[in-house]
Amino acid sequence: KNQVEQSPQSLIILEGKNCTLQCNYTVSPFSNLRWYKQDTGRGPVSLTIMTFSENTKSNGRYTATLDADTKQSSLHITASQLSDSASYICVVTGMTTDSWGKLQFGAGTQVVVTP
Amino acid sequence: EAQVTQNPRYLITVTGKKLTVTCSQNMNHEYMSWYRQDPGLGLRQIYYSMNVEVTDKGDVPEGYKVSRKEKRNFPLILESPSPNQTSLYFCASSLSGDSPNYEQYFGPGTRLTVT
């Protein structure tokens, strides 16, 4: 069973609107949680990285939150633009020294921004 | 320019014919990793390397080999490719093998088709 679950699987939003993507994980203990943006056919690009002691981090119009108690994270996109159309991937890294080299990936949320 | 490069970008081959996909980074990164990405499954880690001469299995290592003889290169070897290894492959690197909290940089991807 995947240790990182993302929802929704896909969503369509109008340009200028906000949206929130969800990530639930079971990796424990964990060291950090990352959000990546992946354009079709290209490598993922890092948006945010949060350690277990952080609960929010922003990168421009992207804001990630983390609740380590409930093992949930969200990525909020503000005032969406056409260029935000991409897959957004949640990635969790384990804490122990023999596990933190292994990254656990969610399946991603496909976001389509329409004019 | 700091980057991760992969070669080839596209490859069509036949079952059983050994192949190597090269990965090189020019950022003096210690950590390197290989992933495959399949529709509906997201990114899955194949192998990773914390540093030179140190490699470990990810979640889907079967059918693959890697080596890390020097810091900048981390080739992925398919000794006897099979059709189920048709996928999009990404190489990535990160600054340090001592901490999981550094940003990971991805290469552009290699699309492999095994017939």
XYZ file of N, CA and C in Angstrom, chain B:
345
model
N 26.272 26.038 -16.174
C 24.940 25.927 -15.594
C 24.837 24.633 -14.784
N 24.337 24.762 -13.542
C 24.150 23.592 -12.680
C 23.025 22.737 -13.231
N 23.320 21.461 -13.444
C 22.273 20.630 -14.015
C 22.564 19.149 -13.847
N 21.507 18.369 -14.058
C 21.591 16.918 -14.136
C 21.278 16.545 -15.587
N 22.164 15.799 -16.200
C 21.955 15.410 -17.590
C 21.784 13.900 -17.702
N 20.957 13.499 -18.634
C 20.699 12.089 -18.892
C 20.865 11.827 -20.382
N 21.394 10.657 -20.695
C 21.503 10.237 -22.087
C 21.319 8.734 -22.205
N 20.574 8.284 -23.247
C 19.890 9.145 -24.211
C 18.583 9.689 -23.641
N 17.934 10.586 -24.344
C 16.634 11.104 -23.926
C 15.511 10.179 -24.377
N 15.730 9.526 -25.495
C 14.740 8.585 -26.021
C 15.479 7.336 -26.490
N 14.892 6.176 -26.209
C 15.530 4.925 -26.613
C 14.468 3.871 -26.863
N 14.552 3.250 -28.027
C 13.711 2.099 -28.350
C 14.648 0.923 -28.534
N 14.393 -0.164 -27.827
C 15.258 -1.322 -27.903
C 14.425 -2.598 -27.907
N 15.105 -3.728 -28.032
C 14.403 -5.011 -28.061
C 14.687 -5.782 -26.783
N 13.810 -6.696 -26.482
C 13.935 -7.510 -25.279
C 15.288 -8.214 -25.249
N 15.969 -8.123 -24.093
C 17.209 -8.841 -23.879
C 18.481 -8.135 -24.274
N 18.387 -7.017 -24.945
C 19.590 -6.313 -25.391
C 20.043 -5.324 -24.320
N 21.162 -5.606 -23.716
C 21.677 -4.790 -22.613
C 21.798 -3.329 -22.988
N 21.425 -2.460 -22.056
C 21.556 -1.037 -22.317
C 21.945 -0.294 -21.039
N 22.518 0.867 -21.238
C 22.905 1.742 -20.126
C 22.372 3.142 -20.368
N 21.743 3.698 -19.350
C 21.319 5.090 -19.383
C 22.260 5.871 -18.461
N 22.896 6.872 -19.007
C 23.868 7.612 -18.204
C 23.204 8.781 -17.489
N 23.762 9.126 -16.344
C 23.317 10.281 -15.564
C 24.559 10.981 -15.036
N 24.602 12.280 -15.217
C 25.753 13.047 -14.748
C 25.277 14.357 -14.150
N 25.927 14.758 -13.045
C 25.607 16.055 -12.431
C 26.906 16.844 -12.213
N 26.792 18.155 -12.352
C 27.979 19.014 -12.244
C 27.949 19.887 -10.993
N 27.207 19.429 -9.979
C 27.040 20.240 -8.771
C 27.795 19.670 -7.576
N 28.631 18.661 -7.812
C 29.387 18.020 -6.730
C 28.465 17.440 -5.653
N 27.319 16.957 -6.086
C 26.359 16.373 -5.152
C 26.775 14.978 -4.718
N 26.510 14.680 -3.455
C 26.840 13.348 -2.937
C 25.734 12.335 -3.245
N 24.484 12.765 -3.106
C 23.338 11.861 -3.232
C 22.841 11.863 -4.672
N 22.617 10.650 -5.220
C 22.013 10.509 -6.537
C 21.013 9.365 -6.500
N 20.045 9.442 -7.396
C 18.958 8.462 -7.343
C 18.344 8.282 -8.729
N 17.781 7.099 -8.957
C 17.061 6.802 -10.185
C 15.602 6.481 -9.850
N 14.691 6.976 -10.726
C 13.268 6.742 -10.577
C 12.698 6.326 -11.920
N 11.593 5.591 -11.844
C 10.797 5.366 -13.024
C 9.399 5.926 -12.774
N 8.784 6.386 -13.847
C 7.452 6.968 -13.729
C 6.527 6.315 -14.735
N 5.445 5.756 -14.245
C 4.461 5.080 -15.063
C 3.099 5.698 -14.809
N 2.258 5.747 -15.839
C 0.934 6.358 -15.687
C 0.146 5.734 -14.548
N -0.410 6.575 -13.699
C -1.232 6.096 -12.596
C -0.456 5.613 -11.387
N 0.855 5.435 -11.541
C 1.660 4.931 -10.419
C 2.579 5.987 -9.847
N 2.782 7.048 -10.546
C 3.686 8.076 -10.045
C 5.135 7.640 -10.134
N 5.991 8.377 -9.476
C 7.421 8.094 -9.464
C 7.744 7.012 -8.439
N 8.575 6.078 -8.820
C 9.022 5.040 -7.902
C 10.541 4.970 -7.947
N 11.121 4.831 -6.783
C 12.571 4.855 -6.682
C 13.152 3.483 -7.018
N 14.183 3.462 -7.864
C 14.803 2.203 -8.293
C 16.031 1.910 -7.432
N 16.987 2.801 -7.475
C 18.204 2.717 -6.675
C 18.608 4.124 -6.257
N 19.356 4.207 -5.177
C 19.921 5.475 -4.785
C 21.341 5.269 -4.273
N 22.075 6.373 -4.216
C 23.469 6.321 -3.781
C 23.741 7.499 -2.866
N 24.184 7.199 -1.657
C 24.483 8.256 -0.695
C 25.820 8.931 -1.005
N 26.721 8.167 -1.617
C 28.030 8.718 -1.949
C 28.760 7.722 -2.850
N 29.962 8.055 -3.235
C 30.744 7.176 -4.113
C 30.876 5.796 -3.483
N 30.652 4.784 -4.290
C 30.771 3.378 -3.897
C 29.708 2.921 -2.904
N 28.687 3.744 -2.654
C 27.595 3.375 -1.744
C 26.282 3.423 -2.502
N 25.671 2.263 -2.711
C 24.376 2.229 -3.396
C 23.407 1.361 -2.610
N 22.109 1.666 -2.724
C 21.075 0.907 -2.021
C 19.842 0.789 -2.890
N 19.079 -0.267 -2.632
C 17.871 -0.502 -3.392
C 16.755 0.434 -2.956
N 15.992 0.867 -3.950
C 14.770 1.598 -3.675
C 13.607 0.627 -3.622
N 12.456 1.059 -4.101
C 11.256 0.222 -4.032
C 11.132 -0.768 -5.179
N 11.737 -0.481 -6.324
C 11.574 -1.351 -7.495
C 12.920 -1.634 -8.158
N 13.862 -2.315 -7.484
C 15.195 -2.510 -8.039
C 15.331 -3.687 -9.014
N 14.314 -4.566 -9.053
C 14.446 -5.794 -9.844
C 14.656 -5.472 -11.312
N 15.683 -6.113 -11.899
C 15.958 -5.942 -13.317
C 16.903 -4.791 -13.631
N 17.360 -4.088 -12.598
C 18.250 -2.941 -12.787
C 19.540 -3.116 -11.989
N 20.586 -2.487 -12.495
C 21.840 -2.390 -11.763
C 22.323 -0.950 -11.832
N 23.118 -0.566 -10.830
C 23.719 0.755 -10.838
C 25.158 0.638 -10.349
N 25.912 1.686 -10.590
C 27.253 1.771 -10.028
C 27.557 3.234 -9.749
N 28.415 3.467 -8.778
C 28.800 4.852 -8.443
C 30.309 4.860 -8.203
N 31.030 4.862 -9.289
C 32.494 4.816 -9.214
C 33.086 6.211 -9.028
N 32.365 7.224 -9.434
C 32.802 8.593 -9.241
C 31.591 9.437 -8.877
N 31.843 10.563 -8.242
C 30.765 11.342 -7.660
C 29.790 11.855 -8.706
N 30.236 12.277 -9.854
C 29.377 12.958 -10.799
C 28.487 12.017 -11.620
N 28.826 10.734 -11.714
C 28.101 9.834 -12.608
C 27.392 8.709 -11.865
N 26.211 8.368 -12.356
C 25.413 7.308 -11.726
C 24.624 6.601 -12.824
N 25.262 5.706 -13.570
C 24.579 5.054 -14.680
C 23.584 3.986 -14.229
N 22.532 3.846 -14.993
C 21.508 2.819 -14.769
C 21.661 1.762 -15.853
N 21.806 0.512 -15.435
C 22.073 -0.581 -16.364
C 20.910 -1.553 -16.365
N 20.434 -1.872 -17.557
C 19.429 -2.913 -17.732
C 20.119 -4.057 -18.460
N 20.434 -5.123 -17.738
C 21.206 -6.232 -18.315
C 20.397 -6.973 -19.375
N 19.128 -7.189 -19.116
C 18.263 -7.906 -20.049
C 16.882 -7.264 -20.031
N 16.726 -6.155 -20.737
C 15.465 -5.402 -20.670
C 14.263 -6.244 -21.086
N 13.143 -5.970 -20.446
C 11.883 -6.625 -20.788
C 10.830 -5.547 -21.020
N 9.739 -5.889 -21.715
C 8.709 -4.889 -22.026
C 8.155 -4.180 -20.790
N 8.133 -4.845 -19.625
C 7.590 -4.183 -18.433
C 8.538 -3.113 -17.879
N 9.691 -2.947 -18.498
C 10.592 -1.862 -18.128
C 10.424 -0.649 -19.046
N 9.467 -0.724 -19.933
C 9.097 0.457 -20.716
C 8.554 1.501 -19.760
N 9.184 2.666 -19.756
C 8.820 3.671 -18.765
C 9.566 4.970 -19.052
N 9.244 5.971 -18.246
C 9.976 7.240 -18.261
C 10.889 7.239 -17.040
N 12.182 7.416 -17.266
C 13.167 7.316 -16.200
C 13.756 8.690 -15.880
N 13.877 8.947 -14.585
C 14.485 10.188 -14.125
C 15.645 9.902 -13.193
N 16.702 10.661 -13.379
C 17.823 10.679 -12.455
C 17.740 11.963 -11.645
N 18.181 11.918 -10.408
C 18.141 13.113 -9.567
C 19.370 13.150 -8.672
N 19.702 14.340 -8.202
C 20.830 14.463 -7.279
C 20.519 15.487 -6.205
N 21.228 15.344 -5.095
C 21.034 16.232 -3.949
C 22.385 16.465 -3.301
N 22.507 17.590 -2.619
C 23.822 18.031 -2.156
C 24.535 17.020 -1.273
N 23.867 16.589 -0.203
C 24.606 15.859 0.814
C 24.030 14.488 1.064
N 24.923 13.555 1.367
C 24.470 12.244 1.787
C 24.253 12.168 3.288
N 24.524 13.266 3.993
C 24.391 13.249 5.452
C 23.047 13.752 5.939
N 22.292 14.387 5.067
C 21.004 14.922 5.499
C 19.997 14.755 4.379
N 18.768 14.421 4.737
C 17.734 14.284 3.710
C 17.040 15.591 3.369
N 17.464 16.698 3.973
C 16.696 17.930 3.856
C 17.185 18.879 2.773
N 17.998 18.393 1.875
C 18.451 19.230 0.778
C 17.564 19.024 -0.435
N 17.461 20.089 -1.222
C 16.636 20.016 -2.421
C 17.192 18.995 -3.400
N 16.288 18.290 -4.056
C 16.686 17.293 -5.037
C 16.425 17.860 -6.436
N 17.406 17.732 -7.312
C 17.317 18.240 -8.675
C 17.169 17.065 -9.634
N 16.195 17.184 -10.518
C 15.900 16.096 -11.439
C 16.454 16.390 -12.829
N 16.834 15.303 -13.512
C 17.220 15.413 -14.901
C 16.002 15.525 -15.800
N 16.212 15.631 -17.108
C 15.098 15.845 -18.041
C 14.297 14.593 -18.370
N 14.816 13.430 -18.001
C 14.079 12.200 -18.256
C 14.579 11.447 -19.477
N 14.432 10.122 -19.430
C 14.746 9.239 -20.555
C 13.528 8.361 -20.802
N 12.999 8.467 -21.998
C 11.832 7.639 -22.328
C 12.324 6.373 -23.006
N 12.102 5.258 -22.334
C 12.572 3.957 -22.817
C 11.397 3.099 -23.260
N 11.512 2.520 -24.440
C 10.534 1.565 -24.949
C 11.242 0.261 -25.253
N 10.756 -0.817 -24.655
C 11.320 -2.148 -24.894
C 10.278 -2.981 -25.648
N 10.622 -3.427 -26.842
C 9.656 -4.190 -27.653
C 9.962 -5.688 -27.628
